[in-house]
Amino acid sequence: MISYKDLGLVNSREIFKKAIENQYAIPAFNFNNMEQMQAIIQACVETKSPVILQVSSGARKYANQTLLRYMAQGAVEYAKELGVNIPIVLHLDHGDTFELCKSCVEYGFSSVMIDGSHHPYNENVALTAKVVEYAHKYDVTVEGELGVLAGVEDEVSAEHHTYTQPEEVEDFVKKTGVDSLAISIGTSHGANKFKPEQCVRNEQGILIPPPLRFDILEAIEKRIPGFPIVLHGASSVPQDLVAVINKYGGALKDAVGIPEEQLRRAATSAVCKINIDSDGRIAMTAAVREVFATKPSEFDPRKYLGPARDKLKELYKHKIANVLGSNNRV
Ligand code: G3H
Ligand code: 13P
Ligand code: ZN
């Protein structure tokens, strides 16, 4: 059993409390390799932002849980070396079983998500409560989910949104004891969050998606005032980066995300954790494609992963300062 406290990590309780009181959201960035980790830590140190490092089941399979945990431990030291001791949470993203959550708690994670949203309500409650009971023994915080995002949530595919029902949240939070709640109000995972027919096109041919359901968010906030809310699927799919990818041989068709103004609005509410993964993938891919297309004789990975890391860092700094508002909070 490794305690996250010995690794210099923190759970999410205090940082969420501050974020809600001061109307900003904490970035939750996914990572599975060193360049992503460097970009995240450099961006958060330079902007003085707390951060949640997220590991999905896929990342765990790809990079190995032990290596990822040591990387998070290294991130704590790296941030100090860069001069700012930012709060760092190591979080399991979309945990789907009790055993996986338990294993992460034992490996030094400071926070876990148990995503029981695809199960019937009572099963979701029972599974989430079981994870909470175990995790809280070690002061590890737990995120639950109610409502299903359209698109692919890990290996489970949901064709349509099932919006969170505000009538359920109070009972869910009370019965499970979760520390935060992911909700479904119109966001979804990936780079194609909406079908073109769900959007309208502006004069430049850019797809404008339907707005998030702020009415549902407000109804949820009324029922559980001050309770930490999480938004998954919150990439905005920057069109300038999509254009770079497509210019240099990529084929991202009809890619569309959540407009940043809407995420900004959400960040000033009880939404205190905003998950961003796809935008980072897009930024890195754009940078790598540009190097491959414009410098075809390069074959040193540092010559394309370096620019990818720089692009990623620039994106994260922008998100922190202009969308989430978590800069200058440490
Ligand atoms: O919500 C999913 C995250 O973007 C992680 O994606 O399962 O491909 O690692 P992944
Ligand atoms: P995006 O695909 O919109 O980046 O969402 C990431 C996410 O929710 C990770 O859990
Ligand atoms: Zn997610």
mmCIF file with all atom_site columns, C-alpha atoms in Angstrom, residues 33-154:
data_model
loop_
_atom_site.group_PDB
_atom_site.id
_atom_site.type_symbol
_atom_site.label_atom_id
_atom_site.label_alt_id
_atom_site.label_comp_id
_atom_site.label_asym_id
_atom_site.label_entity_id
_atom_site.label_seq_id
_atom_site.pdbx_PDB_ins_code
_atom_site.Cartn_x
_atom_site.Cartn_y
_atom_site.Cartn_z
_atom_site.occupancy
_atom_site.B_iso_or_equiv
_atom_site.pdbx_formal_charge
_atom_site.auth_seq_id
_atom_site.auth_comp_id
_atom_site.auth_asym_id
_atom_site.auth_atom_id
_atom_site.pdbx_PDB_model_num
ATOM 1   C CA . ASN A 1 33  ? 3.694   9.978  -21.716 1.00 0.00 ? 33  ASN A CA 1
ATOM 2   C CA . MET A 1 34  ? 6.561   12.203 -20.643 1.00 0.00 ? 34  MET A CA 1
ATOM 3   C CA . GLU A 1 35  ? 6.016   15.077 -23.077 1.00 0.00 ? 35  GLU A CA 1
ATOM 4   C CA . GLN A 1 36  ? 2.413   15.470 -21.943 1.00 0.00 ? 36  GLN A CA 1
ATOM 5   C CA . MET A 1 37  ? 3.516   15.470 -18.319 1.00 0.00 ? 37  MET A CA 1
ATOM 6   C CA . GLN A 1 38  ? 6.224   18.074 -18.987 1.00 0.00 ? 38  GLN A CA 1
ATOM 7   C CA . ALA A 1 39  ? 3.750   20.310 -20.822 1.00 0.00 ? 39  ALA A CA 1
ATOM 8   C CA . ILE A 1 40  ? 1.171   20.031 -18.025 1.00 0.00 ? 40  ILE A CA 1
ATOM 9   C CA . ILE A 1 41  ? 3.597   20.795 -15.209 1.00 0.00 ? 41  ILE A CA 1
ATOM 10  C CA . GLN A 1 42  ? 5.372   23.632 -17.036 1.00 0.00 ? 42  GLN A CA 1
ATOM 11  C CA . ALA A 1 43  ? 2.037   25.230 -17.961 1.00 0.00 ? 43  ALA A CA 1
ATOM 12  C CA . CYS A 1 44  ? 0.612   24.910 -14.433 1.00 0.00 ? 44  CYS A CA 1
ATOM 13  C CA . VAL A 1 45  ? 3.774   26.160 -12.742 1.00 0.00 ? 45  VAL A CA 1
ATOM 14  C CA . GLU A 1 46  ? 4.051   29.156 -15.079 1.00 0.00 ? 46  GLU A CA 1
ATOM 15  C CA . THR A 1 47  ? 0.399   30.073 -14.517 1.00 0.00 ? 47  THR A CA 1
ATOM 16  C CA . LYS A 1 48  ? 0.381   29.070 -10.819 1.00 0.00 ? 48  LYS A CA 1
ATOM 17  C CA . SER A 1 49  ? -2.541  26.687 -11.250 1.00 0.00 ? 49  SER A CA 1
ATOM 18  C CA . PRO A 1 50  ? -3.475  23.582 -9.264  1.00 0.00 ? 50  PRO A CA 1
ATOM 19  C CA . VAL A 1 51  ? -3.859  20.544 -11.517 1.00 0.00 ? 51  VAL A CA 1
ATOM 20  C CA . ILE A 1 52  ? -5.484  17.129 -11.741 1.00 0.00 ? 52  ILE A CA 1
ATOM 21  C CA . LEU A 1 53  ? -3.383  14.579 -13.625 1.00 0.00 ? 53  LEU A CA 1
ATOM 22  C CA . GLN A 1 54  ? -5.770  12.032 -15.090 1.00 0.00 ? 54  GLN A CA 1
ATOM 23  C CA . VAL A 1 55  ? -5.048  8.430  -15.983 1.00 0.00 ? 55  VAL A CA 1
ATOM 24  C CA . SER A 1 56  ? -7.667  6.515  -17.975 1.00 0.00 ? 56  SER A CA 1
ATOM 25  C CA . SER A 1 57  ? -7.894  2.715  -18.133 1.00 0.00 ? 57  SER A CA 1
ATOM 26  C CA . GLY A 1 58  ? -6.502  3.006  -21.647 1.00 0.00 ? 58  GLY A CA 1
ATOM 27  C CA . ALA A 1 59  ? -3.557  5.087  -20.424 1.00 0.00 ? 59  ALA A CA 1
ATOM 28  C CA . ARG A 1 60  ? -2.921  2.554  -17.689 1.00 0.00 ? 60  ARG A CA 1
ATOM 29  C CA . LYS A 1 61  ? -2.778  -0.264 -20.229 1.00 0.00 ? 61  LYS A CA 1
ATOM 30  C CA . TYR A 1 62  ? -0.614  1.806  -22.589 1.00 0.00 ? 62  TYR A CA 1
ATOM 31  C CA . ALA A 1 63  ? 1.935   3.165  -20.160 1.00 0.00 ? 63  ALA A CA 1
ATOM 32  C CA . ASN A 1 64  ? 1.782   0.914  -17.067 1.00 0.00 ? 64  ASN A CA 1
ATOM 33  C CA . GLN A 1 65  ? 0.261   1.995  -13.766 1.00 0.00 ? 65  GLN A CA 1
ATOM 34  C CA . THR A 1 66  ? 3.561   1.883  -11.853 1.00 0.00 ? 66  THR A CA 1
ATOM 35  C CA . LEU A 1 67  ? 5.385   4.050  -14.380 1.00 0.00 ? 67  LEU A CA 1
ATOM 36  C CA . LEU A 1 68  ? 2.523   6.542  -14.407 1.00 0.00 ? 68  LEU A CA 1
ATOM 37  C CA . ARG A 1 69  ? 2.533   6.788  -10.628 1.00 0.00 ? 69  ARG A CA 1
ATOM 38  C CA . TYR A 1 70  ? 6.282   7.407  -10.572 1.00 0.00 ? 70  TYR A CA 1
ATOM 39  C CA . MET A 1 71  ? 5.772   10.060 -13.235 1.00 0.00 ? 71  MET A CA 1
ATOM 40  C CA . ALA A 1 72  ? 3.217   11.776 -10.995 1.00 0.00 ? 72  ALA A CA 1
ATOM 41  C CA . GLN A 1 73  ? 5.632   11.547 -8.071  1.00 0.00 ? 73  GLN A CA 1
ATOM 42  C CA . GLY A 1 74  ? 8.310   13.007 -10.349 1.00 0.00 ? 74  GLY A CA 1
ATOM 43  C CA . ALA A 1 75  ? 5.894   15.768 -11.345 1.00 0.00 ? 75  ALA A CA 1
ATOM 44  C CA . VAL A 1 76  ? 5.668   16.926 -7.725  1.00 0.00 ? 76  VAL A CA 1
ATOM 45  C CA . GLU A 1 77  ? 9.456   17.216 -7.554  1.00 0.00 ? 77  GLU A CA 1
ATOM 46  C CA . TYR A 1 78  ? 9.656   18.781 -11.025 1.00 0.00 ? 78  TYR A CA 1
ATOM 47  C CA . ALA A 1 79  ? 7.170   21.514 -10.077 1.00 0.00 ? 79  ALA A CA 1
ATOM 48  C CA . LYS A 1 80  ? 9.197   22.314 -6.952  1.00 0.00 ? 80  LYS A CA 1
ATOM 49  C CA . GLU A 1 81  ? 12.361  22.429 -9.047  1.00 0.00 ? 81  GLU A CA 1
ATOM 50  C CA . LEU A 1 82  ? 10.632  24.917 -11.360 1.00 0.00 ? 82  LEU A CA 1
ATOM 51  C CA . GLY A 1 83  ? 9.920   27.037 -8.314  1.00 0.00 ? 83  GLY A CA 1
ATOM 52  C CA . VAL A 1 84  ? 6.214   26.597 -7.470  1.00 0.00 ? 84  VAL A CA 1
ATOM 53  C CA . ASN A 1 85  ? 4.761   23.953 -5.186  1.00 0.00 ? 85  ASN A CA 1
ATOM 54  C CA . ILE A 1 86  ? 1.417   23.541 -7.002  1.00 0.00 ? 86  ILE A CA 1
ATOM 55  C CA . PRO A 1 87  ? -1.249  21.159 -5.620  1.00 0.00 ? 87  PRO A CA 1
ATOM 56  C CA . ILE A 1 88  ? -1.194  18.011 -7.792  1.00 0.00 ? 88  ILE A CA 1
ATOM 57  C CA . VAL A 1 89  ? -3.931  15.355 -7.747  1.00 0.00 ? 89  VAL A CA 1
ATOM 58  C CA . LEU A 1 90  ? -3.382  11.941 -9.347  1.00 0.00 ? 90  LEU A CA 1
ATOM 59  C CA . HIS A 1 91  ? -6.815  10.815 -10.507 1.00 0.00 ? 91  HIS A CA 1
ATOM 60  C CA . LEU A 1 92  ? -8.217  7.669  -12.117 1.00 0.00 ? 92  LEU A CA 1
ATOM 61  C CA . ASP A 1 93  ? -10.402 8.729  -15.050 1.00 0.00 ? 93  ASP A CA 1
ATOM 62  C CA . HIS A 1 94  ? -13.495 6.584  -15.785 1.00 0.00 ? 94  HIS A CA 1
ATOM 63  C CA . GLY A 1 95  ? -12.810 3.738  -13.386 1.00 0.00 ? 95  GLY A CA 1
ATOM 64  C CA . ASP A 1 96  ? -15.353 1.068  -14.234 1.00 0.00 ? 96  ASP A CA 1
ATOM 65  C CA . THR A 1 97  ? -14.945 -1.503 -11.441 1.00 0.00 ? 97  THR A CA 1
ATOM 66  C CA . PHE A 1 98  ? -14.419 -1.534 -7.686  1.00 0.00 ? 98  PHE A CA 1
ATOM 67  C CA . GLU A 1 99  ? -11.243 -3.609 -8.188  1.00 0.00 ? 99  GLU A CA 1
ATOM 68  C CA . LEU A 1 100 ? -9.677  -1.028 -10.523 1.00 0.00 ? 100 LEU A CA 1
ATOM 69  C CA . CYS A 1 101 ? -10.439 1.819  -8.103  1.00 0.00 ? 101 CYS A CA 1
ATOM 70  C CA . LYS A 1 102 ? -9.063  -0.207 -5.171  1.00 0.00 ? 102 LYS A CA 1
ATOM 71  C CA . SER A 1 103 ? -5.895  -0.977 -7.100  1.00 0.00 ? 103 SER A CA 1
ATOM 72  C CA . CYS A 1 104 ? -5.373  2.725  -7.875  1.00 0.00 ? 104 CYS A CA 1
ATOM 73  C CA . VAL A 1 105 ? -5.907  3.690  -4.222  1.00 0.00 ? 105 VAL A CA 1
ATOM 74  C CA . GLU A 1 106 ? -3.276  1.101  -3.263  1.00 0.00 ? 106 GLU A CA 1
ATOM 75  C CA . TYR A 1 107 ? -0.872  2.390  -5.923  1.00 0.00 ? 107 TYR A CA 1
ATOM 76  C CA . GLY A 1 108 ? -0.795  5.974  -4.683  1.00 0.00 ? 108 GLY A CA 1
ATOM 77  C CA . PHE A 1 109 ? -3.637  7.689  -6.555  1.00 0.00 ? 109 PHE A CA 1
ATOM 78  C CA . SER A 1 110 ? -5.194  10.497 -4.516  1.00 0.00 ? 110 SER A CA 1
ATOM 79  C CA . SER A 1 111 ? -8.554  10.506 -6.285  1.00 0.00 ? 111 SER A CA 1
ATOM 80  C CA . VAL A 1 112 ? -10.613 8.016  -8.306  1.00 0.00 ? 112 VAL A CA 1
ATOM 81  C CA . MET A 1 113 ? -13.630 8.191  -10.548 1.00 0.00 ? 113 MET A CA 1
ATOM 82  C CA . ILE A 1 114 ? -16.108 5.350  -10.427 1.00 0.00 ? 114 ILE A CA 1
ATOM 83  C CA . ASP A 1 115 ? -18.197 5.695  -13.547 1.00 0.00 ? 115 ASP A CA 1
ATOM 84  C CA . GLY A 1 116 ? -21.344 3.704  -12.900 1.00 0.00 ? 116 GLY A CA 1
ATOM 85  C CA . SER A 1 117 ? -23.420 5.923  -15.161 1.00 0.00 ? 117 SER A CA 1
ATOM 86  C CA . HIS A 1 118 ? -24.159 3.119  -17.640 1.00 0.00 ? 118 HIS A CA 1
ATOM 87  C CA . HIS A 1 119 ? -25.723 0.963  -14.946 1.00 0.00 ? 119 HIS A CA 1
ATOM 88  C CA . PRO A 1 120 ? -29.306 1.246  -13.699 1.00 0.00 ? 120 PRO A CA 1
ATOM 89  C CA . TYR A 1 121 ? -29.585 3.895  -10.971 1.00 0.00 ? 121 TYR A CA 1
ATOM 90  C CA . ASN A 1 122 ? -29.596 1.522  -7.974  1.00 0.00 ? 122 ASN A CA 1
ATOM 91  C CA . GLU A 1 123 ? -26.564 -0.392 -9.259  1.00 0.00 ? 123 GLU A CA 1
ATOM 92  C CA . ASN A 1 124 ? -24.717 2.881  -9.843  1.00 0.00 ? 124 ASN A CA 1
ATOM 93  C CA . VAL A 1 125 ? -25.518 3.894  -6.241  1.00 0.00 ? 125 VAL A CA 1
ATOM 94  C CA . ALA A 1 126 ? -24.355 0.547  -4.811  1.00 0.00 ? 126 ALA A CA 1
ATOM 95  C CA . LEU A 1 127 ? -21.106 0.437  -6.815  1.00 0.00 ? 127 LEU A CA 1
ATOM 96  C CA . THR A 1 128 ? -20.253 4.069  -6.098  1.00 0.00 ? 128 THR A CA 1
ATOM 97  C CA . ALA A 1 129 ? -20.996 3.700  -2.366  1.00 0.00 ? 129 ALA A CA 1
ATOM 98  C CA . LYS A 1 130 ? -18.703 0.642  -2.213  1.00 0.00 ? 130 LYS A CA 1
ATOM 99  C CA . VAL A 1 131 ? -15.824 2.564  -3.811  1.00 0.00 ? 131 VAL A CA 1
ATOM 100 C CA . VAL A 1 132 ? -16.401 5.565  -1.520  1.00 0.00 ? 132 VAL A CA 1
ATOM 101 C CA . GLU A 1 133 ? -16.390 3.379  1.586   1.00 0.00 ? 133 GLU A CA 1
ATOM 102 C CA . TYR A 1 134 ? -13.023 1.899  0.604   1.00 0.00 ? 134 TYR A CA 1
ATOM 103 C CA . ALA A 1 135 ? -11.365 5.070  -0.742  1.00 0.00 ? 135 ALA A CA 1
ATOM 104 C CA . HIS A 1 136 ? -12.339 7.248  2.209   1.00 0.00 ? 136 HIS A CA 1
ATOM 105 C CA . LYS A 1 137 ? -10.485 4.941  4.588   1.00 0.00 ? 137 LYS A CA 1
ATOM 106 C CA . TYR A 1 138 ? -7.336  6.286  2.916   1.00 0.00 ? 138 TYR A CA 1
ATOM 107 C CA . ASP A 1 139 ? -8.594  9.853  2.482   1.00 0.00 ? 139 ASP A CA 1
ATOM 108 C CA . VAL A 1 140 ? -8.814  9.348  -1.293  1.00 0.00 ? 140 VAL A CA 1
ATOM 109 C CA . THR A 1 141 ? -11.591 11.412 -2.890  1.00 0.00 ? 141 THR A CA 1
ATOM 110 C CA . VAL A 1 142 ? -14.170 9.892  -5.242  1.00 0.00 ? 142 VAL A CA 1
ATOM 111 C CA . GLU A 1 143 ? -15.964 11.255 -8.315  1.00 0.00 ? 143 GLU A CA 1
ATOM 112 C CA . GLY A 1 144 ? -19.235 9.613  -9.358  1.00 0.00 ? 144 GLY A CA 1
ATOM 113 C CA . GLU A 1 145 ? -21.335 10.152 -12.475 1.00 0.00 ? 145 GLU A CA 1
ATOM 114 C CA . LEU A 1 146 ? -25.036 10.516 -13.175 1.00 0.00 ? 146 LEU A CA 1
ATOM 115 C CA . GLY A 1 147 ? -26.285 10.788 -16.747 1.00 0.00 ? 147 GLY A CA 1
ATOM 116 C CA . VAL A 1 148 ? -24.591 9.484  -19.896 1.00 0.00 ? 148 VAL A CA 1
ATOM 117 C CA . LEU A 1 149 ? -22.596 11.573 -22.336 1.00 0.00 ? 149 LEU A CA 1
ATOM 118 C CA . ALA A 1 150 ? -23.232 10.988 -26.031 1.00 0.00 ? 150 ALA A CA 1
ATOM 119 C CA . GLY A 1 151 ? -20.279 9.499  -27.881 1.00 0.00 ? 151 GLY A CA 1
ATOM 120 C CA . VAL A 1 152 ? -17.861 6.994  -26.517 1.00 0.00 ? 152 VAL A CA 1
ATOM 121 C CA . GLU A 1 153 ? -17.328 6.812  -22.748 1.00 0.00 ? 153 GLU A CA 1
ATOM 122 C CA . ASP A 1 154 ? -14.345 4.483  -22.621 1.00 0.00 ? 154 ASP A CA 1
#
